[in-house]
Coordinates of C-alpha atoms in Angstrom, one line a residue:
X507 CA 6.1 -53.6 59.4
X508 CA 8.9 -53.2 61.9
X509 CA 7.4 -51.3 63.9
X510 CA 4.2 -52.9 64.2
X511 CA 6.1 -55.8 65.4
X512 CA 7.9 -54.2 67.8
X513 CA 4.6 -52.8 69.3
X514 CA 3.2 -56.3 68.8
X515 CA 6.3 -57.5 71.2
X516 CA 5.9 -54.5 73.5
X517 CA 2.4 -55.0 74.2
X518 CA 2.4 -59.0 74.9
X519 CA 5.8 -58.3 77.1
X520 CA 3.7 -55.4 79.4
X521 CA 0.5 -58.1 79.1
X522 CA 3.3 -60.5 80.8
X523 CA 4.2 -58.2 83.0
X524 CA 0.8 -57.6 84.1
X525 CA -0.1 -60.9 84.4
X526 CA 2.8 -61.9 86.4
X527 CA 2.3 -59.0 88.9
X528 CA -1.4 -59.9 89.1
X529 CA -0.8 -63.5 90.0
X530 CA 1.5 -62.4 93.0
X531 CA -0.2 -64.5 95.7
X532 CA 2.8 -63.9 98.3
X533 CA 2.7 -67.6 99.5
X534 CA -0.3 -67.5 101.6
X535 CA -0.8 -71.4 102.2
X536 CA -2.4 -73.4 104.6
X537 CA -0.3 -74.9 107.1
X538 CA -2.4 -77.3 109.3
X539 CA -1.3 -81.1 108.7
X540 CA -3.8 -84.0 108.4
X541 CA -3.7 -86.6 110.7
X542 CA -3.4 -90.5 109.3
X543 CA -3.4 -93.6 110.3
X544 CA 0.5 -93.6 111.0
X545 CA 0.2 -90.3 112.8
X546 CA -2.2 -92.0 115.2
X547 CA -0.1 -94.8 115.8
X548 CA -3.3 -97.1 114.8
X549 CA -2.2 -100.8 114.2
X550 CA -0.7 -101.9 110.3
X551 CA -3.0 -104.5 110.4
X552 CA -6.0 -105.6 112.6
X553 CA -6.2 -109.2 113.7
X554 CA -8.8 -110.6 113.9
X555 CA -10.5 -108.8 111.1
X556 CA -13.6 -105.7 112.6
X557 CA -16.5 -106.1 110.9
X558 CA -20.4 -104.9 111.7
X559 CA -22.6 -105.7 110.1
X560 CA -24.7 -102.7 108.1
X561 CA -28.3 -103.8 110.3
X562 CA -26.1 -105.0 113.5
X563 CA -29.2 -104.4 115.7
X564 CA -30.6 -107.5 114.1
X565 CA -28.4 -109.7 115.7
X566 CA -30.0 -109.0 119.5
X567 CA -32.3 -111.0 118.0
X568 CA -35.9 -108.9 119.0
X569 CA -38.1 -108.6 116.6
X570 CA -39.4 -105.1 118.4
X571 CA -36.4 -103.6 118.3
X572 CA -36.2 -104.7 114.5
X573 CA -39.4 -102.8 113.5
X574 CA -38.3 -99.4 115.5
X575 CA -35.2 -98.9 114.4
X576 CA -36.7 -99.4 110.8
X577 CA -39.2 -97.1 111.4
X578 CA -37.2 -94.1 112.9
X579 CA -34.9 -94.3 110.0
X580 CA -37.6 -93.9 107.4
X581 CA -39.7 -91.5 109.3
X582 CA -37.5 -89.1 111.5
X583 CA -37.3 -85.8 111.0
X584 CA -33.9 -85.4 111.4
X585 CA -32.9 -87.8 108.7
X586 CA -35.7 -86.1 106.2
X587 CA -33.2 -82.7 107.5
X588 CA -30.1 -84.6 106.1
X589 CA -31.7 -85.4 103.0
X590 CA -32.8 -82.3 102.0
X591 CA -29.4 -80.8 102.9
X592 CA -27.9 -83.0 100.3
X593 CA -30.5 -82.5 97.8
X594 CA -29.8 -78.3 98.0
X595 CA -26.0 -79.7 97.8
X596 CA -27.0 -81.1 94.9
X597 CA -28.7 -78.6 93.1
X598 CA -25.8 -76.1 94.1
X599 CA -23.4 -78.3 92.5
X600 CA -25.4 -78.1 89.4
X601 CA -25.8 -74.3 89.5
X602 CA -21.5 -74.2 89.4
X603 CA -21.3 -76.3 87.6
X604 CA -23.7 -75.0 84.6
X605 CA -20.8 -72.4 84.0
X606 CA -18.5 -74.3 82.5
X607 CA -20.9 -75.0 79.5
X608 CA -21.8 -72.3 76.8
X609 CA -24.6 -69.9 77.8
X610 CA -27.4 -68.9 75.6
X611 CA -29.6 -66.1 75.9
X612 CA -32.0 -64.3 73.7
X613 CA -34.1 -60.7 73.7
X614 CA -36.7 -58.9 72.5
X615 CA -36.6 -55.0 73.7
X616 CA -39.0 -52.4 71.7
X617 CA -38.8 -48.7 72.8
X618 CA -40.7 -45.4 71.7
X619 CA -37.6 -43.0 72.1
X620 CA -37.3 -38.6 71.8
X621 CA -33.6 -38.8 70.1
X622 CA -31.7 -35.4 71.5
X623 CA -31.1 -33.1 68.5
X624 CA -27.3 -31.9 70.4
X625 CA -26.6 -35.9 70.0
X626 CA -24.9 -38.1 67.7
X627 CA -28.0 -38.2 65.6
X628 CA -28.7 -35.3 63.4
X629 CA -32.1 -34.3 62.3
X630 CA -34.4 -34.8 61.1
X631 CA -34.3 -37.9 63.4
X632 CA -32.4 -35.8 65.8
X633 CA -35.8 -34.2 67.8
X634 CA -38.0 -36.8 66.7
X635 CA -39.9 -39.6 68.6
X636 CA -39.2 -42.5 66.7
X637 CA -39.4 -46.5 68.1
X638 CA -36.5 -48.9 68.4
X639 CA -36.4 -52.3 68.4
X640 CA -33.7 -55.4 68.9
X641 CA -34.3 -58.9 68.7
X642 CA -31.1 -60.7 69.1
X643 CA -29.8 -64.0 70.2
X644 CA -26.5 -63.9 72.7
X645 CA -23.6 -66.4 73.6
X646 CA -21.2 -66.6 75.7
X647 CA -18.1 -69.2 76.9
X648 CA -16.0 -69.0 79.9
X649 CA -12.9 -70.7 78.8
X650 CA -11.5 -71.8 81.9
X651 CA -7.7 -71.9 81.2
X652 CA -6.5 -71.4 84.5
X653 CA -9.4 -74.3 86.3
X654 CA -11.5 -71.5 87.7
X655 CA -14.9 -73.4 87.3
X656 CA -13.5 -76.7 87.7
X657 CA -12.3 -75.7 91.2
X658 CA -15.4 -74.1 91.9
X659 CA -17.1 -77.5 90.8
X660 CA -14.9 -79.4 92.8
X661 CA -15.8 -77.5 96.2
X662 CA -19.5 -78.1 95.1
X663 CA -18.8 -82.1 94.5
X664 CA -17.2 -82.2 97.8
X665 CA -20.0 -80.4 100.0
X666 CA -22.3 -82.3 98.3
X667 CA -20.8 -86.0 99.3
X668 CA -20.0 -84.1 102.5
X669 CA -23.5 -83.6 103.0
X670 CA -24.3 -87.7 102.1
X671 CA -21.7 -88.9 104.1
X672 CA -23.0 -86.4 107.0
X673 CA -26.6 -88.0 105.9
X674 CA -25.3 -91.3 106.5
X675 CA -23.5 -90.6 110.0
X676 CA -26.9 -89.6 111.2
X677 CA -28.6 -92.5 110.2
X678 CA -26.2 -94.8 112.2
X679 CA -26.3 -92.5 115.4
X680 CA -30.4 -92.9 115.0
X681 CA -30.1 -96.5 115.0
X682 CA -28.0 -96.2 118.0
X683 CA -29.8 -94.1 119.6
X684 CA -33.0 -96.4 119.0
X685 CA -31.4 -99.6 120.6
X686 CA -29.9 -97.7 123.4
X687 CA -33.6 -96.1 124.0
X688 CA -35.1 -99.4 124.1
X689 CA -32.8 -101.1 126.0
X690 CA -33.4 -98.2 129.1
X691 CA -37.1 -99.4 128.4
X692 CA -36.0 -103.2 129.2
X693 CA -33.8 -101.6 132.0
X694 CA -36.3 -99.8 133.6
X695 CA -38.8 -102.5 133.5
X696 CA -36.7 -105.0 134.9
X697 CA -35.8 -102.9 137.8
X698 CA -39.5 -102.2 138.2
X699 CA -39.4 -106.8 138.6
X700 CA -37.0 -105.9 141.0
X701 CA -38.9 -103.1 143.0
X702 CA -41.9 -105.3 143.0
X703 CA -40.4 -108.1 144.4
X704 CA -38.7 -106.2 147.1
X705 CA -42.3 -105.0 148.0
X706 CA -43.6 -108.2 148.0
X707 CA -40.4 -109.3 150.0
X708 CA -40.7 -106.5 152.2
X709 CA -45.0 -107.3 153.2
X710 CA -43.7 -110.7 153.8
X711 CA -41.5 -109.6 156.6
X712 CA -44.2 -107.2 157.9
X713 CA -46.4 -110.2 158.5
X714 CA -43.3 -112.4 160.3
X715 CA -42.9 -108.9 162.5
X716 CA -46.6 -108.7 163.3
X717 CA -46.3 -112.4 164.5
X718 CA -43.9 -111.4 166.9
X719 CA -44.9 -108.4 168.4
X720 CA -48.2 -110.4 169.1
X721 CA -46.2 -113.3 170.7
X722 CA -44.2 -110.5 172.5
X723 CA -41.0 -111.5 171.2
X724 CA -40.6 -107.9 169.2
X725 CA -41.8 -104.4 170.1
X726 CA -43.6 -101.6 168.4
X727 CA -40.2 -100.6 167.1
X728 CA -39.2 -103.1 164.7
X729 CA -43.0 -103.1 164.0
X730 CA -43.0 -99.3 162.7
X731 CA -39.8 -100.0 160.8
X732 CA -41.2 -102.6 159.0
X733 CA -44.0 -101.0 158.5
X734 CA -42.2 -98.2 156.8
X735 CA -40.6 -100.2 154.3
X736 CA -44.2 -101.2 152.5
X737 CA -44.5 -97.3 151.3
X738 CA -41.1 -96.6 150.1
X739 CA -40.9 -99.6 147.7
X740 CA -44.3 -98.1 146.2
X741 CA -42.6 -95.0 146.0
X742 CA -39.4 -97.1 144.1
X743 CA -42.3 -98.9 142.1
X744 CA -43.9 -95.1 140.9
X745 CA -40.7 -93.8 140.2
X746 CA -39.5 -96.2 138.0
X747 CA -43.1 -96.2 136.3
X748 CA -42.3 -92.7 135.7
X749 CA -39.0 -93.6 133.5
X750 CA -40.7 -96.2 132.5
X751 CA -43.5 -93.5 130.6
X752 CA -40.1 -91.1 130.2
X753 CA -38.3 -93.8 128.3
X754 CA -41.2 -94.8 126.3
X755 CA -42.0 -90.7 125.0
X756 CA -38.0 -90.8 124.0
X757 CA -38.6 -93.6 121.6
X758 CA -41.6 -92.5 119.8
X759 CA -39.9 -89.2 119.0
X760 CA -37.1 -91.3 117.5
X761 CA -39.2 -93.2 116.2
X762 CA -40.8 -90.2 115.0
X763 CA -44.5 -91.5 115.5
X764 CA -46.0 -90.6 118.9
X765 CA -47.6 -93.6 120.9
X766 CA -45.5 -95.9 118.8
X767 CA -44.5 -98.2 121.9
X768 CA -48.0 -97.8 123.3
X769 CA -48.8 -100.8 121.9
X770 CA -45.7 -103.3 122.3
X771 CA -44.7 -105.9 124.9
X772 CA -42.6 -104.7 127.9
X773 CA -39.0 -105.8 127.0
X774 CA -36.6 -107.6 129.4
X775 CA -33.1 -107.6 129.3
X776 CA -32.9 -111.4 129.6
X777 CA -34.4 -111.9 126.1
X778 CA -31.9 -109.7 124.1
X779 CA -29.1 -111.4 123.1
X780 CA -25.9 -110.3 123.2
X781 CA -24.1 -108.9 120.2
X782 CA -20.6 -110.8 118.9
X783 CA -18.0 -108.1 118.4
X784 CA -14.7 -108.3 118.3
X785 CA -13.3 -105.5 121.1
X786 CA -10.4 -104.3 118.7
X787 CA -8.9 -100.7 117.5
X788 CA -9.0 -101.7 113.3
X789 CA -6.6 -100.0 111.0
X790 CA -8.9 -99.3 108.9
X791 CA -10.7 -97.0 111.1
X792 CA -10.9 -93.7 109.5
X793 CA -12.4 -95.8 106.7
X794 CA -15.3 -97.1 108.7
X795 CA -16.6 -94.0 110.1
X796 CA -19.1 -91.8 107.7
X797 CA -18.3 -88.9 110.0
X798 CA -14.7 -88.8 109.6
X799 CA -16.1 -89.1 105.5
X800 CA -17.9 -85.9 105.9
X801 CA -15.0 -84.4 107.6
X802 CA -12.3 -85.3 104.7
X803 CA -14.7 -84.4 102.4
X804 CA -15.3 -80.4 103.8
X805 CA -11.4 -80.7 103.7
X806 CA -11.4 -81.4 100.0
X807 CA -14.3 -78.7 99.1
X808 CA -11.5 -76.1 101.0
X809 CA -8.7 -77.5 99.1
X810 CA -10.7 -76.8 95.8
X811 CA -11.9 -73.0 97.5
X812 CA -8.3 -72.2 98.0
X813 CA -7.7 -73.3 94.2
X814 CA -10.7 -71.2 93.2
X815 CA -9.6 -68.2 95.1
X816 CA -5.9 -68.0 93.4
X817 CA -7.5 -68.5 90.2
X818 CA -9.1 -65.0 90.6
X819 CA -5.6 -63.7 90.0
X820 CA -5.6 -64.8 86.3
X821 CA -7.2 -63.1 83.2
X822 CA -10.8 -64.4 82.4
X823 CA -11.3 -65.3 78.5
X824 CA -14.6 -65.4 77.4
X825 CA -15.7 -65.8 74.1
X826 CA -19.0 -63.6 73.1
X827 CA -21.3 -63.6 70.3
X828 CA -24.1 -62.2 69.1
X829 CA -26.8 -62.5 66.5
X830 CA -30.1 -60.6 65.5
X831 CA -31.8 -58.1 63.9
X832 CA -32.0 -54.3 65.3
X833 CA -33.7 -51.2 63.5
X834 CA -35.5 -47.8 63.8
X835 CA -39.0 -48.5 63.6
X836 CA -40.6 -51.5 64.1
X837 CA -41.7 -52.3 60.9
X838 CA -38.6 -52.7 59.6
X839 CA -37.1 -55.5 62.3
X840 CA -37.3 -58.0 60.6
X841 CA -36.0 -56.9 57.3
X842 CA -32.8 -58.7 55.9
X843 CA -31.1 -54.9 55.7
X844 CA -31.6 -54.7 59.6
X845 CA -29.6 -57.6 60.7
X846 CA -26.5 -57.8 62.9
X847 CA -23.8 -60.0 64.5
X848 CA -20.5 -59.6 66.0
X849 CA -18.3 -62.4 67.9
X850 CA -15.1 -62.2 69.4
X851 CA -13.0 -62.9 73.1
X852 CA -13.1 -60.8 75.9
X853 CA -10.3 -60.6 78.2
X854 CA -10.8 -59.4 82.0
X855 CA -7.2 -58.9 83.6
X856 CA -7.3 -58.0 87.2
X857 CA -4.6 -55.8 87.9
X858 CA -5.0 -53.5 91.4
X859 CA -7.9 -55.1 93.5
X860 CA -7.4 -53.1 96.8
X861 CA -6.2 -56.4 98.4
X862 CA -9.3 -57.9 97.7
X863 CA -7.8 -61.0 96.1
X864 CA -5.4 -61.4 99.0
X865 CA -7.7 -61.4 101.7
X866 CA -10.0 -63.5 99.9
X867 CA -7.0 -65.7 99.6
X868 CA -6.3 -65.6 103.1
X869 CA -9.4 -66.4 104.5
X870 CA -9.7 -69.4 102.0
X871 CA -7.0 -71.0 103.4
X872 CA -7.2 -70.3 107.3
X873 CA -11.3 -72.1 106.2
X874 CA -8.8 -75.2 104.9
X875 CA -6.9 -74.8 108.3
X876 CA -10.1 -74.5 110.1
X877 CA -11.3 -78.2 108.0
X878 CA -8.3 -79.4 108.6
X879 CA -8.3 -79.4 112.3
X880 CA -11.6 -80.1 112.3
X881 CA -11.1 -83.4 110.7
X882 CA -7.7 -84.1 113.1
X883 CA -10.3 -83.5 115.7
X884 CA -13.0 -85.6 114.4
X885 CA -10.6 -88.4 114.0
X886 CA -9.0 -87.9 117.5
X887 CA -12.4 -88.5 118.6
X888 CA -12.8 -91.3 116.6
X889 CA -10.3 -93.1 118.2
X890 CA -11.1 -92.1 121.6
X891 CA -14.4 -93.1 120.7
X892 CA -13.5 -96.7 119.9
X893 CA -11.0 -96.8 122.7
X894 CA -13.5 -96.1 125.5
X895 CA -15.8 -98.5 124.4
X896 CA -13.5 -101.6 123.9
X897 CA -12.8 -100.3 127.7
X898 CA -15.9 -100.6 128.9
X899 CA -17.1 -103.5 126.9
X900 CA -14.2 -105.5 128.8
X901 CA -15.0 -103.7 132.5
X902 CA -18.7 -104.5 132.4
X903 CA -18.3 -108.2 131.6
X904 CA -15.6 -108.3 134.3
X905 CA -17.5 -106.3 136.5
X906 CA -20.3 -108.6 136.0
X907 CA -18.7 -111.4 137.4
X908 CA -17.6 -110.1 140.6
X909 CA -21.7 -108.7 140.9
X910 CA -23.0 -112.2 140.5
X911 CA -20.8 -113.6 143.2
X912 CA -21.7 -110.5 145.2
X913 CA -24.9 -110.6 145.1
X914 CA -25.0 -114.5 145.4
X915 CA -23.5 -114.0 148.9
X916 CA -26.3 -111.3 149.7
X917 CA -28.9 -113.4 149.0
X918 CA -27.7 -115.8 150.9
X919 CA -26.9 -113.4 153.7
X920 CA -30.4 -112.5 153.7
X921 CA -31.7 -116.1 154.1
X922 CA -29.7 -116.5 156.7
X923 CA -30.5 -113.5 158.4
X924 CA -34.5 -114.3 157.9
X925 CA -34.0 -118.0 159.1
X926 CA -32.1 -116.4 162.3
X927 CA -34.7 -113.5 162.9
X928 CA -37.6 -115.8 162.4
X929 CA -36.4 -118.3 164.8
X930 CA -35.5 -116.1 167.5
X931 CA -32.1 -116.0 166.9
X932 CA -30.8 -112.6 165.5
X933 CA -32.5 -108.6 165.9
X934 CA -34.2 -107.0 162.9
X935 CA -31.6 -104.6 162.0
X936 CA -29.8 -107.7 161.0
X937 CA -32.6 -108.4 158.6
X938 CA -32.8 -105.1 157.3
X939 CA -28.9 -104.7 156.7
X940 CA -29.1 -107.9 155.1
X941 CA -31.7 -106.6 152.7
X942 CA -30.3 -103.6 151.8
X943 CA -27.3 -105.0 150.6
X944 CA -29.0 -107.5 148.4
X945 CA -31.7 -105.1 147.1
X946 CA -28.7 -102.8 146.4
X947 CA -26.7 -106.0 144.2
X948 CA -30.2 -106.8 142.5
X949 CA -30.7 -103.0 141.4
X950 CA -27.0 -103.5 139.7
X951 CA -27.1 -106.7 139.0
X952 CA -29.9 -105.1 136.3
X953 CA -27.8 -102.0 135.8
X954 CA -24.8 -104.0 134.7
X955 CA -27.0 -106.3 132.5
X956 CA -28.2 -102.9 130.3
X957 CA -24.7 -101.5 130.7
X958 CA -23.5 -104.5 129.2
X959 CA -25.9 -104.2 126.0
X960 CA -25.5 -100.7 126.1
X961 CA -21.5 -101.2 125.4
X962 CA -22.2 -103.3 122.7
X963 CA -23.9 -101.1 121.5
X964 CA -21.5 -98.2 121.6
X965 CA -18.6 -99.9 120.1
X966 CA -21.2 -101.2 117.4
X967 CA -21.5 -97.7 116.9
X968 CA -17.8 -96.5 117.4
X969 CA -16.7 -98.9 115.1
X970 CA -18.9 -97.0 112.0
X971 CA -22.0 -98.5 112.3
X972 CA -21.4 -101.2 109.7
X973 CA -21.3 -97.9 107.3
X974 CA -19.5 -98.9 104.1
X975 CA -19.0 -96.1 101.6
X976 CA -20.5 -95.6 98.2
X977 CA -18.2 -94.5 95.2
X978 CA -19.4 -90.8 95.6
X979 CA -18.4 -90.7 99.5
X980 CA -15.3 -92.4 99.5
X981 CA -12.8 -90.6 100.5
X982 CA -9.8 -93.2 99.3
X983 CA -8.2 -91.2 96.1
X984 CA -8.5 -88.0 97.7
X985 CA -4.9 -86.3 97.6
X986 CA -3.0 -85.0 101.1
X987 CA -4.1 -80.9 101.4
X988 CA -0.8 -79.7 101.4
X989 CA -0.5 -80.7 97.4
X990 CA -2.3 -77.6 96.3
X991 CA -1.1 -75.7 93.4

């Protein structure tokens, strides 16, 4: 009795043993750092309180633009892409995670078999032909003691809301993307206002000219440069009909429908209003943004990887059973004398692996270092992002002002310079200076006016989108990388 015992005690102290030397890992960690909101210096509080709205496009108030953007995000490809990355996320989630449940199996195998007479089976059914069958019913259980599936879940839960969260970010850069697209359209057309006017400005002065060459007060000259300013304003008036076309074709494959601007009004810049915002770095921004969500989230799926992979230095326990009826001859299967079962664990101890285990290790966590910095640079942009457009939202209103009075002067320069030409009192070049400085401040006097949208729309954007996060893609309880176990 003693000595079975003291075998007993021998055996579980070498299964220690074993086990311990198994689950040497050597400290391979990650070592990247995550950056927060303190890291970044971003302010404790945000006064006054960011917010965007989740359809902010609605509030430049054209009914156009309202029925695009709704349209691209129901029918563009790219989103249908998104959405059927989230849906394979999905389903692989629910393949790992099927292994932490019991798995039942049955089978059915019949076989005509020569038994070998130098076998285990003596004759006469040694040498003979006889059939086998076995119809049996099998179990099996992973118990997952050291969290090997549940990490393995984990990882699948977090590429999953990775891939919603990535779904999401798409969607806002779409709706972006639309307004910005449909605001060049507005630019574009307004600066084709502005190259027909010139022409029209332009075959005005031609006729003055031709009145003064024929009283002889002009010559030839300033009649052939005049002249020459009729064609290039077409040319200005064809080009911008081209972008014109260009920007129309750049909307409908947003929109994901070809010809779907074909049939809308022209918009002007004048009748979109201008979107309220708030030109402020929030606190909260790594909150906002569903790509900094997607980010954190690949972070967490690593984290749980690197939990998966040092489970693989532990003993598997499974618990295996079986159930059935096996027999020589098929007519005598199903007979109460040919049944069977067995049940029982079954332990798998890994215990020289080549390295395997290591590297695998390894290369899980440089993947968490590589998520890691990939989020730090996601955010970093983040704020840059924000950043430059609270910039530029405050330049182009400021630059604004100093065009108006700029080209306020220009025109005026140019009605002087017209009054003067046309009564004898100044040359043409005067005119034509004049007129290129205040075709040059009408050209960005437009510019500025789409520029200023456009910035509205980039902070819009920069700011999240008006993205708020469901309960699957928030990323508020997750726990700092560097508290894996």
């Amino acid at each position: 009795m003693k000595t079975a015992r003291r075998g007993t005690a021998v055996a579980a102290a070498a299964l220690a043993l074993l086990l311990a030397g198994c689950a040497e890992m050597g400290h391979i960690d990650s070592a990247a750092q995550m950056r927060d909101a303190a890291a970044l210096d971003l302010p404790a509080q945000a006064a006054p309180e960011v917010t965007v709205a989740s359809q902010w496009w609605l509030a430049f108030g054209d009914t156009q633009l309202n029925a695009l953007v709704d349209q691209a995000l129901q029918g563009n490809p790219n989103l249908q892409v998104a959405q059927a990355r989230i849906a394979r996320a999905r389903a692989q989630s629910q393949v790992v995670g099927a292994a932490e449940l019991p798995q039942v199996g049955a089978g059915l195998d019949l076989t005509r078999q020569l038994f070998s007479e130098t076998y285990i089976y003596p004759p006469p059914l040694g040498g003979s032909i006889q059939e086998t069958g076995t119809l049996q019913l099998n179990g099996s259980w992973e118990i997952d003691f050291f969290g090997k599936n549940r990490s393995a879940l984990n990882a699948a839960i977090g590429a999953t809301n990775a891939a919603a969260a990535d779904a999401d970010a798409a969607r806002v850069l779409l709706a972006s993307n639309v307004v910005r697209g449909y605001l060049q359209w507005a630019r574009w057309n307004d600066q084709l206002v502005v190259a027909k006017r010139t022409l029209a400005q332009r075959q005005e002065t031609l006729r003055l000219v031709r009145d003064r060459v024929s009283a002889g007060l002009d010559t030839r000259l300033q009649l052939r440069q005049s002249e020459g300013g009729i064609p290039e304003a077409r040319q200005q008036m064809e080009a911008i009909t081209e972008q014109i076309a260009l920007s129309q074709h750049a909307l409908d494959a947003l929109v994901g429908q070809p010809n779907a601007t074909a049939n809308l009004k022209s918009p002007e810049l004048t009748a979109i209003r201008n979107i309220a915002l708030q030109p402020v770095l929030p606190a909260d921004l790594l909150g906002r943004r569903a790509d900094i969500a997607a980010a954190r989230w690949r972070v967490e799926a690593a984290m749980q990887d690197v939990k998966n992979a040092k489970t693989q230095f532990y003993p598997n326990v499974n618990l295996v059973a079986f159930a059935g009826f096996q027999s020589i001859g098929v007519d005598s299967l199903l007979k109460s004398a040919s049944q069977q079962w067995g049940i029982g664990p079954a332990i798998r101890l890994p215990i020289f692996e080549g390295g395997r285990l290591r590297a695998n290790l390894r290369g899980k966590s440089a993947d968490l270092d590589a998520s890691i910095e990939s989020y730090n640079t996601t955010v970093l942009d983040a704020v840059r992002d924000v950043a430059d457009s609270v910039t530029s939202v405050q330049s182009v209103v400021r630059q604004q002002a100093q065009q108006r009075e700029a080209q306020a002067a220009a025109e005026s320069a140019y009605d002087i310079a017209m009054q003067r030409y046309g009564a004898g009192l100044g040359n043409f070049l005067d005119v034509l200076s004049a007129e290129t400085t205040v075709l040059l401040q009408r050209r960005q006097g437009v510019d500025l006016a789409a520029r200023a949208l456009d910035t509205q729309v980039g902070l819009a954007r920069a700011l999240g989108g008006g993205w708020q996060p469901t309960p699957e893609t928030s990323t508020a309880a997750l726990v700092a990388p560097n508290k894996i176990q």
